[in-house]
Coordinates of C-alpha atoms in Angstrom, one line a residue:
Chain T
X11 CA 0.0 0.0 0.0
X12 CA 1.3 3.4 -0.9
X13 CA 2.5 5.6 1.9
X14 CA 1.6 9.2 2.1
X15 CA 3.7 11.3 4.4
X16 CA 1.4 14.1 5.5
X17 CA 2.9 17.1 3.8
X18 CA 3.5 19.9 6.1
X19 CA 2.1 22.2 3.6
X20 CA -0.1 20.8 0.8
X21 CA -0.7 23.1 -2.2
X22 CA -2.7 22.9 -5.3
X23 CA 0.4 21.7 -7.0
X24 CA 1.1 18.9 -4.5
X25 CA -2.6 17.8 -4.7
X26 CA -2.3 17.7 -8.5
X27 CA 0.7 15.3 -8.2
X28 CA -1.0 13.1 -5.6
X29 CA -4.1 12.7 -7.8
X30 CA -2.0 11.9 -10.8
X31 CA -0.1 9.3 -8.9
X32 CA -3.4 8.0 -7.3
X33 CA -4.9 7.4 -10.8
X34 CA -1.7 6.0 -12.1
X35 CA -1.1 3.5 -9.3
X36 CA -4.6 2.1 -9.8
X37 CA -4.5 2.1 -13.6
X38 CA -7.5 4.4 -13.6
X39 CA -6.0 6.9 -15.9
X40 CA -7.7 5.1 -18.8
X41 CA -11.1 6.2 -17.4
X42 CA -10.0 9.8 -16.9
X43 CA -10.8 11.3 -20.3
X44 CA -11.9 15.0 -20.0
X45 CA -15.3 13.9 -21.1
X46 CA -15.7 11.4 -18.3
X47 CA -14.1 13.7 -15.7
X48 CA -16.6 16.4 -16.7
X49 CA -19.4 14.0 -15.9
X50 CA -17.9 13.0 -12.6
X51 CA -17.4 16.7 -11.6
X52 CA -21.0 17.7 -12.3
X53 CA -22.2 14.6 -10.5
X54 CA -20.3 15.8 -7.4
X55 CA -21.6 19.3 -7.9
X56 CA -25.1 17.9 -7.8
X57 CA -24.5 16.1 -4.6
X58 CA -23.7 19.5 -3.1
X59 CA -26.8 21.1 -4.7
X60 CA -28.8 18.3 -3.1
X61 CA -27.8 19.5 0.3
X62 CA -29.2 22.9 -0.3
X63 CA -32.2 22.2 -2.4
X64 CA -34.9 22.4 0.3
X65 CA -33.1 24.9 2.5
X66 CA -33.8 28.6 2.5
X67 CA -30.9 30.8 1.6
X68 CA -30.5 31.7 5.3
X69 CA -30.5 28.1 6.3
X70 CA -27.8 27.4 3.7
X71 CA -25.6 30.0 5.5
X72 CA -26.1 28.4 8.9
X73 CA -25.6 24.7 8.4
X74 CA -25.5 22.5 11.4
X75 CA -22.0 21.1 12.0
X76 CA -22.8 17.6 10.8
X77 CA -24.3 18.9 7.5
X78 CA -21.4 21.3 7.1
X79 CA -19.0 18.3 7.3
X80 CA -20.9 16.6 4.5
X81 CA -20.9 19.7 2.3
X82 CA -17.2 20.1 2.9
X83 CA -16.6 16.6 1.6
X84 CA -18.7 17.5 -1.6
X85 CA -16.6 20.6 -2.1
X86 CA -13.5 18.4 -1.8
X87 CA -14.8 16.0 -4.4
X88 CA -15.6 18.8 -6.8
X89 CA -12.1 20.3 -6.2
X90 CA -10.4 16.9 -6.8
X91 CA -12.1 16.4 -10.1
X92 CA -11.5 20.0 -11.1
X93 CA -7.7 19.6 -10.4
X94 CA -7.7 16.3 -12.2
X95 CA -9.5 17.7 -15.3
X96 CA -7.2 20.7 -15.4
X97 CA -4.2 18.4 -15.2
X98 CA -5.4 16.3 -18.1
X99 CA -6.0 19.5 -20.2
X100 CA -2.8 21.1 -19.1
X101 CA -4.7 24.1 -17.6
X102 CA -3.2 26.1 -14.8
X103 CA -6.3 26.7 -12.5
X104 CA -4.8 29.6 -10.5
X105 CA -3.7 31.4 -13.6
X106 CA -7.0 30.8 -15.5
X107 CA -9.0 32.0 -12.5
X108 CA -6.9 35.1 -12.1
X109 CA -7.3 36.0 -15.7
X110 CA -11.1 35.5 -15.5
X111 CA -11.3 37.7 -12.4
X112 CA -9.3 40.4 -14.3
X113 CA -11.9 40.2 -17.1
X114 CA -14.8 40.3 -14.7
X115 CA -13.4 43.4 -12.9
X116 CA -13.5 45.2 -16.3
X117 CA -16.8 43.8 -17.4
X118 CA -18.6 44.8 -14.2
X119 CA -17.1 48.0 -12.9
X120 CA -17.9 48.4 -9.2
X121 CA -19.0 52.0 -9.7
X122 CA -21.6 51.1 -12.2
X123 CA -23.1 48.0 -10.8
X124 CA -22.9 48.7 -7.0
X125 CA -26.1 48.7 -5.2
X126 CA -28.0 47.6 -8.2
X127 CA -29.4 44.3 -7.0
X128 CA -31.9 44.2 -9.8
X129 CA -29.3 44.4 -12.5
X130 CA -27.4 41.5 -11.1
X131 CA -29.9 39.0 -12.5
X132 CA -29.4 40.4 -15.9
X133 CA -25.7 39.7 -16.1
Chain C
X12 CA -12.5 51.8 -10.6
X13 CA -10.6 49.3 -8.4
X14 CA -7.0 48.7 -9.2
X15 CA -5.6 45.3 -9.3
X16 CA -1.9 45.1 -9.3
X17 CA -1.1 41.8 -11.0
X18 CA 0.3 39.7 -8.2
X19 CA 3.6 38.2 -9.0
X20 CA 2.4 35.0 -7.6
X21 CA -1.3 34.5 -7.2
X22 CA -2.4 31.7 -4.9
X23 CA -5.7 30.1 -3.9
X24 CA -5.5 32.4 -0.9
X25 CA -5.0 35.6 -2.9
X26 CA -7.8 34.6 -5.2
X27 CA -10.1 34.1 -2.3
X28 CA -9.4 37.6 -1.1
X29 CA -9.8 39.1 -4.6
X30 CA -13.2 37.4 -5.0
X31 CA -14.4 38.5 -1.6
X32 CA -13.4 42.1 -2.4
X33 CA -15.0 41.8 -5.8
X34 CA -18.3 40.8 -4.4
X35 CA -18.1 43.4 -1.6
X36 CA -17.2 46.2 -3.9
X37 CA -20.3 45.5 -6.0
X38 CA -22.6 44.9 -3.0
X39 CA -23.2 41.4 -4.5
X40 CA -22.5 39.6 -1.3
X41 CA -26.2 39.6 -0.6
X42 CA -26.7 37.2 -3.5
X43 CA -24.0 34.9 -2.5
X44 CA -25.8 32.5 -0.2
X45 CA -24.3 29.0 -0.3
X46 CA -27.6 27.9 -1.9
X47 CA -27.3 30.4 -4.7
X48 CA -23.6 29.8 -5.2
X49 CA -24.2 26.0 -5.5
X50 CA -26.6 26.8 -8.3
X51 CA -24.1 29.1 -10.0
X52 CA -21.3 26.4 -9.7
X53 CA -23.4 23.6 -11.2
X54 CA -24.5 25.9 -14.1
X55 CA -20.8 26.6 -14.9
X56 CA -20.1 22.9 -14.6
X57 CA -22.8 22.2 -17.1
X58 CA -21.3 24.7 -19.6
X59 CA -18.2 22.6 -19.4
X60 CA -20.1 19.4 -19.9
X61 CA -21.8 21.0 -22.9
X62 CA -18.4 21.3 -24.6
X63 CA -17.8 17.5 -24.3
X64 CA -21.3 16.1 -24.8
X65 CA -21.0 15.2 -28.5
X66 CA -17.3 14.4 -28.5
X67 CA -15.8 11.0 -28.2
X68 CA -13.5 10.4 -25.2
X69 CA -10.5 10.7 -27.6
X70 CA -11.7 13.9 -29.1
X71 CA -12.2 15.3 -25.6
X72 CA -8.5 14.6 -25.0
X73 CA -7.4 16.4 -28.1
X74 CA -9.3 19.7 -28.2
X75 CA -8.5 22.2 -30.8
X76 CA -6.8 25.3 -29.3
X77 CA -9.9 27.5 -29.6
X78 CA -12.1 25.0 -27.9
X79 CA -9.5 24.4 -25.3
X80 CA -9.5 28.1 -24.5
X81 CA -13.3 28.0 -24.0
X82 CA -13.1 25.0 -21.7
X83 CA -10.3 26.7 -19.8
X84 CA -12.6 29.6 -19.1
X85 CA -15.3 27.2 -17.9
X86 CA -12.8 25.6 -15.5
X87 CA -12.0 29.1 -14.2
X88 CA -15.6 29.9 -13.6
X89 CA -16.2 26.6 -11.7
X90 CA -13.0 27.3 -9.7
X91 CA -14.2 30.9 -8.9
X92 CA -17.5 29.7 -7.6
X93 CA -15.9 26.9 -5.7
X94 CA -13.5 29.3 -3.9
X95 CA -16.3 31.7 -3.2
X96 CA -18.5 28.9 -1.8
X97 CA -15.7 27.5 0.4
X98 CA -15.1 31.0 1.6
X99 CA -18.7 31.6 2.7
X100 CA -18.7 28.2 4.5
X101 CA -15.3 28.7 6.0
X102 CA -14.0 25.6 4.4
X103 CA -10.3 25.2 3.6
X104 CA -10.3 23.7 0.1
X105 CA -6.7 22.4 0.1
X106 CA -7.1 20.8 3.5
X107 CA -10.5 19.3 2.7
X108 CA -9.2 17.8 -0.6
X109 CA -6.0 16.5 1.1
X110 CA -8.1 14.7 3.7
X111 CA -10.4 13.3 1.1
X112 CA -7.5 11.9 -0.9
X113 CA -6.2 10.3 2.3
X114 CA -9.5 8.6 2.7
X115 CA -9.6 7.5 -0.9
X116 CA -6.1 6.0 -0.7
X117 CA -7.4 3.8 2.2
X118 CA -10.7 3.0 0.5
X119 CA -9.2 1.9 -2.8
X120 CA -5.9 0.2 -2.1
X121 CA -3.8 0.2 -5.3
X122 CA -2.8 -3.4 -4.9
X123 CA -6.4 -4.5 -4.8
X124 CA -8.0 -2.4 -7.5
X125 CA -5.1 -2.1 -10.0
X126 CA -5.9 -3.4 -13.4
X127 CA -9.4 -4.0 -12.5
X128 CA -11.1 -1.8 -14.9
X129 CA -14.4 -3.5 -14.5
X130 CA -14.6 -2.9 -10.9
X131 CA -14.1 0.8 -11.3
X132 CA -17.6 1.3 -12.3
X133 CA -18.8 -0.3 -9.1
X134 CA -17.0 2.2 -6.8
Chain Z
X19 CA -37.5 19.4 -46.2
X20 CA -39.7 17.3 -44.0
X21 CA -43.3 18.3 -43.5
X22 CA -44.9 18.2 -40.2
X23 CA -48.6 18.4 -40.2
X24 CA -49.5 20.0 -36.8
X25 CA -51.0 17.1 -35.0
X26 CA -54.4 17.9 -33.6
X27 CA -53.4 16.3 -30.4
X28 CA -49.7 15.6 -29.8
X29 CA -48.9 13.1 -27.1
X30 CA -45.7 11.9 -25.4
X31 CA -45.9 9.0 -27.9
X32 CA -46.2 11.2 -30.9
X33 CA -43.3 13.4 -29.7
X34 CA -41.2 10.2 -29.2
X35 CA -41.8 9.3 -32.8
X36 CA -41.1 12.8 -34.1
X37 CA -37.8 13.0 -32.2
X38 CA -36.7 9.6 -33.5
X39 CA -37.5 10.7 -37.0
X40 CA -35.7 14.0 -36.4
X41 CA -32.5 12.3 -35.4
X42 CA -32.8 9.7 -38.1
X43 CA -33.4 12.2 -40.9
X44 CA -30.2 14.1 -39.9
X45 CA -28.1 11.0 -39.3
X46 CA -27.6 12.2 -35.7
X47 CA -28.6 8.9 -34.1
X48 CA -24.9 8.1 -34.0
X49 CA -24.4 10.8 -31.4
X50 CA -27.3 9.8 -29.3
X51 CA -25.7 7.2 -27.0
X52 CA -27.4 7.2 -23.6
X53 CA -24.1 8.5 -22.2
X54 CA -24.1 11.6 -24.5
X55 CA -27.8 12.2 -24.1
X56 CA -27.4 12.2 -20.3
X57 CA -24.9 15.0 -20.7
X58 CA -27.1 17.0 -23.1
X59 CA -30.0 16.6 -20.6
X60 CA -28.1 17.9 -17.6
X61 CA -26.7 20.8 -19.7
X62 CA -30.3 21.8 -20.4
X63 CA -31.2 21.4 -16.8
X64 CA -28.4 23.7 -15.9
X65 CA -29.7 26.4 -18.3
X66 CA -32.9 26.3 -16.4
X67 CA -31.1 26.4 -13.0
X68 CA -29.2 29.5 -14.3
X69 CA -32.5 31.4 -14.7
X70 CA -33.3 30.8 -11.0
X71 CA -29.9 31.1 -9.4
X72 CA -30.0 34.7 -8.2
X73 CA -33.7 34.9 -7.7
X74 CA -35.4 34.5 -4.4
X75 CA -37.9 31.6 -4.1
X76 CA -40.7 34.1 -4.3
X77 CA -39.3 35.7 -7.4
X78 CA -39.0 32.3 -9.0
X79 CA -42.7 31.8 -8.6
X80 CA -43.5 35.2 -10.2
X81 CA -41.4 35.3 -13.3
X82 CA -41.9 38.1 -15.8
X83 CA -43.5 36.9 -19.0
X84 CA -40.4 37.2 -21.0
X85 CA -38.4 35.2 -18.5
X86 CA -41.1 32.6 -18.2
X87 CA -41.0 32.1 -22.0
X88 CA -37.3 31.4 -21.7
X89 CA -37.7 29.0 -18.9
X90 CA -40.5 27.3 -20.8
X91 CA -38.1 26.6 -23.6
X92 CA -35.6 25.1 -21.2
X93 CA -38.2 22.8 -19.9
X94 CA -39.0 21.8 -23.4
X95 CA -35.3 21.0 -24.1
X96 CA -35.1 18.9 -20.9
X97 CA -38.3 17.1 -21.9
X98 CA -37.0 16.5 -25.4
X99 CA -33.8 14.9 -24.2
X100 CA -35.6 12.9 -21.6
X101 CA -38.0 11.5 -24.2
X102 CA -35.1 10.7 -26.5
X103 CA -33.1 9.0 -23.7
X104 CA -36.1 6.9 -22.6
X105 CA -36.6 5.9 -26.2
X106 CA -33.0 4.7 -26.6
X107 CA -33.2 2.7 -23.4
X108 CA -36.7 1.4 -24.1
X109 CA -38.1 2.9 -21.0
X110 CA -41.8 3.9 -20.8
X111 CA -41.6 7.3 -19.0
X112 CA -45.3 7.4 -17.9
X113 CA -45.2 3.9 -16.5
X114 CA -41.8 4.5 -14.8
X115 CA -43.0 7.7 -13.2
X116 CA -46.3 6.1 -12.1
X117 CA -44.5 3.3 -10.4
X118 CA -42.1 5.7 -8.7
X119 CA -45.1 7.7 -7.4
X120 CA -46.6 4.5 -6.0
X121 CA -43.4 3.9 -4.2
X122 CA -43.2 7.4 -2.8
X123 CA -46.7 7.2 -1.6
X124 CA -45.8 4.2 0.5
X125 CA -42.4 5.6 1.6
X126 CA -43.8 8.9 2.8
X127 CA -47.2 8.3 4.3
X128 CA -49.1 11.6 4.4
X129 CA -50.3 11.0 7.9
X130 CA -46.8 10.7 9.2
X131 CA -44.9 13.4 7.3
X132 CA -47.7 16.1 7.0
X133 CA -46.8 19.4 8.5
X134 CA -43.4 18.3 9.4
X135 CA -41.4 20.8 7.4
X136 CA -38.3 20.0 9.3
X137 CA -38.3 16.4 8.4
X138 CA -38.6 17.1 4.7
X139 CA -34.9 17.9 4.4
X140 CA -34.0 14.5 5.9
X141 CA -35.8 12.5 3.2
Chain K
X18 CA -53.3 6.7 4.1
X19 CA -54.4 7.8 0.7
X20 CA -55.7 5.3 -1.7
X21 CA -54.5 5.3 -5.3
X22 CA -56.6 3.2 -7.6
X23 CA -54.2 2.1 -10.3
X24 CA -55.4 4.0 -13.3
X25 CA -56.0 1.9 -16.3
X26 CA -54.2 4.4 -18.4
X27 CA -52.1 7.0 -16.7
X28 CA -51.2 10.0 -18.7
X29 CA -49.0 13.0 -18.3
X30 CA -52.1 14.8 -17.1
X31 CA -53.0 12.2 -14.5
X32 CA -49.4 12.2 -13.2
X33 CA -49.5 16.0 -12.9
X34 CA -52.7 15.7 -10.7
X35 CA -51.3 12.8 -8.6
X36 CA -48.1 14.8 -7.9
X37 CA -50.0 17.9 -7.0
X38 CA -52.1 15.9 -4.6
X39 CA -49.0 14.1 -3.3
X40 CA -47.4 17.4 -2.4
X41 CA -50.6 18.9 -1.0
X42 CA -51.4 15.9 1.2
X43 CA -47.9 16.2 2.8
X44 CA -47.9 20.0 3.1
X45 CA -44.8 19.9 1.0
X46 CA -46.0 22.5 -1.5
X47 CA -44.3 25.2 0.6
X48 CA -40.9 23.7 -0.5
X49 CA -41.8 23.5 -4.2
X50 CA -40.8 26.9 -5.4
X51 CA -39.6 26.7 -9.0
X52 CA -36.1 27.6 -7.7
X53 CA -36.0 24.6 -5.4
X54 CA -37.6 22.3 -7.9
X55 CA -34.9 23.2 -10.5
X56 CA -32.3 22.2 -8.0
X57 CA -34.1 18.9 -7.2
X58 CA -34.4 18.2 -11.0
X59 CA -30.7 18.8 -11.7
X60 CA -29.7 16.6 -8.7
X61 CA -31.7 13.7 -10.2
X62 CA -30.2 14.4 -13.6
X63 CA -26.8 14.1 -12.1
X64 CA -27.7 10.7 -10.5
X65 CA -28.4 9.5 -14.0
X66 CA -25.1 11.0 -15.3
X67 CA -23.3 9.2 -12.5
X68 CA -24.5 5.8 -13.9
X69 CA -22.9 6.6 -17.3
X70 CA -19.7 8.5 -16.3
X71 CA -17.2 5.7 -16.5
X72 CA -19.0 3.7 -19.2
X73 CA -18.1 3.9 -22.9
X74 CA -20.8 5.0 -25.2
X75 CA -21.3 1.4 -26.3
X76 CA -21.6 0.2 -22.7
X77 CA -24.2 2.9 -22.1
X78 CA -26.3 1.4 -24.9
X79 CA -26.1 -2.1 -23.5
X80 CA -26.8 -1.8 -19.8
X81 CA -27.2 -4.9 -17.7
X82 CA -30.8 -5.3 -16.6
X83 CA -30.1 -4.4 -13.0
X84 CA -28.3 -1.2 -14.0
X85 CA -31.1 -0.4 -16.5
X86 CA -33.6 -0.6 -13.7
X87 CA -31.7 1.9 -11.7
X88 CA -31.4 4.3 -14.6
X89 CA -35.1 3.9 -15.3
X90 CA -35.8 5.1 -11.7
X91 CA -33.6 8.1 -12.3
X92 CA -35.5 8.9 -15.5
X93 CA -38.7 8.7 -13.5
X94 CA -37.4 11.1 -10.8
X95 CA -36.3 13.6 -13.5
X96 CA -39.7 13.3 -15.1
X97 CA -41.5 13.7 -11.8
X98 CA -39.7 17.0 -11.0
X99 CA -40.1 18.2 -14.6
X100 CA -43.9 17.6 -14.4
X101 CA -44.0 19.3 -11.0
X102 CA -42.0 22.3 -12.1
X103 CA -44.1 22.7 -15.3
X104 CA -47.2 22.5 -13.2
X105 CA -46.0 25.3 -10.8
X106 CA -45.1 27.5 -13.8
X107 CA -48.3 26.6 -15.7
X108 CA -46.4 25.3 -18.6
X109 CA -47.8 22.6 -20.9
X110 CA -44.9 20.3 -21.4
X111 CA -46.3 18.5 -24.5
X112 CA -47.1 21.8 -26.2
X113 CA -43.8 23.4 -25.3
X114 CA -41.8 20.4 -26.6
X115 CA -43.9 20.3 -29.8
X116 CA -43.2 23.9 -30.5
X117 CA -39.5 23.5 -29.8
X118 CA -39.3 20.5 -32.2
X119 CA -41.0 22.7 -34.8
X120 CA -38.3 25.3 -34.3
X121 CA -35.5 22.7 -34.5
X122 CA -36.9 21.3 -37.7
X123 CA -36.6 24.7 -39.3
X124 CA -33.2 25.5 -37.7
X125 CA -31.5 22.3 -38.8
X126 CA -32.9 21.3 -42.2
X127 CA -32.3 17.6 -42.7
X128 CA -31.1 18.2 -46.3
X129 CA -28.4 20.6 -45.1
X130 CA -27.1 18.8 -42.0
X131 CA -27.5 15.2 -42.9
X132 CA -24.3 13.1 -42.9
X133 CA -22.4 16.0 -41.5
X134 CA -21.3 14.5 -38.3
X135 CA -18.6 17.1 -37.8
X136 CA -21.0 20.0 -37.9
X137 CA -23.1 18.5 -35.2
X138 CA -20.8 19.6 -32.5
X139 CA -21.0 23.1 -33.7
X140 CA -24.8 23.4 -33.2

């Protein structure tokens, strides 16, 4: 069985390597086409949605600890497939997100959209 | 208009702060209940799925550059909502994913599942 | 170009036949594996979710007419892929749903669960 | 406990009525805002996607009976929420789908798109 020394400081990069090794060690890489991984990711996203579907927005902000732990695990699952998918497509997640935020900052200037709740739904 | 000095080295942590400020500056925090963010995340996940739905698995591994750039932007959008959601729920994504990988390593011992493609679908 | 005489009374059955012919006439049946159709269906479901993600529950019950027309089209798209998928898997949707409702009626006896809003989230 | 006489011939319309009564009898209508129902629908769609995510397209067309029974139940769940959602929004599913198919027949003329597998992914 593989040994994993708890890294003192895991990073997105170290997780990417662990996940790549995890799939490789199990010969599961053959299943990890981007198409399949996209399905796995959305299935995990839906498990998270399921936790929130009958809650009010307020309730969703004040989850009991036990429920929060379950949601945390769903977020982890989404993140894991997202990292794996980005790795297969050779996408740098941090960089891609940073550039998207740059774009959004230009697209929605704070001075114009601030306080305009109504408009939000039109974006 | 807000200024964003391109960080020399963005991290998950710096993105989390930028996104928090982004929502705050626009008074959009009011819309960012975990319930709503879970919906936004799955909607972005579906935009990614849409890129792959009529492709074969092989085609999904060899995207033309233009298509790859579009998929990259979807991954960024998913990541952005995932970071935002984790921030609202006070979840440490790196830590949560690391613990989930620990669990998976124990749940699926490489020596047992390796080479057993068939079994994979049963997990 | 194919002619479609507006049926005086379309049914689930007549739609199933129209969709089968639609795919056949375009040689698109080759793309309609259940795997691919499941992706197309969830992508359409997400387009519907997107309409509701920033709305309150009350707002989602009182859509402006223009928005309602858009949501109606998403519902149609979901239905179309659902019919198509059921056709490919030789599943009778009406019958399957009727049997599931039978099950649910037994699983959640009205006398036990009525008025218990809290419990709902546990089902 | 409510009695349900097995209808000799269930229809979309009879299912709509049964589901409305089902929710009413349990006082669950309060949870069935279109927003919430859209979340429940996509969560069920994802359970279906999950069945297909590691299968090849061919495998997805030749499901073992046991797996097919599970997928059938997911299709039923999707259909149930779709009917419920359409009922809440006062949308006629059959009519909406028929009109969408009319549109698609015009948008993608068989004579133009036939045999053009490649183009399909661009639609």
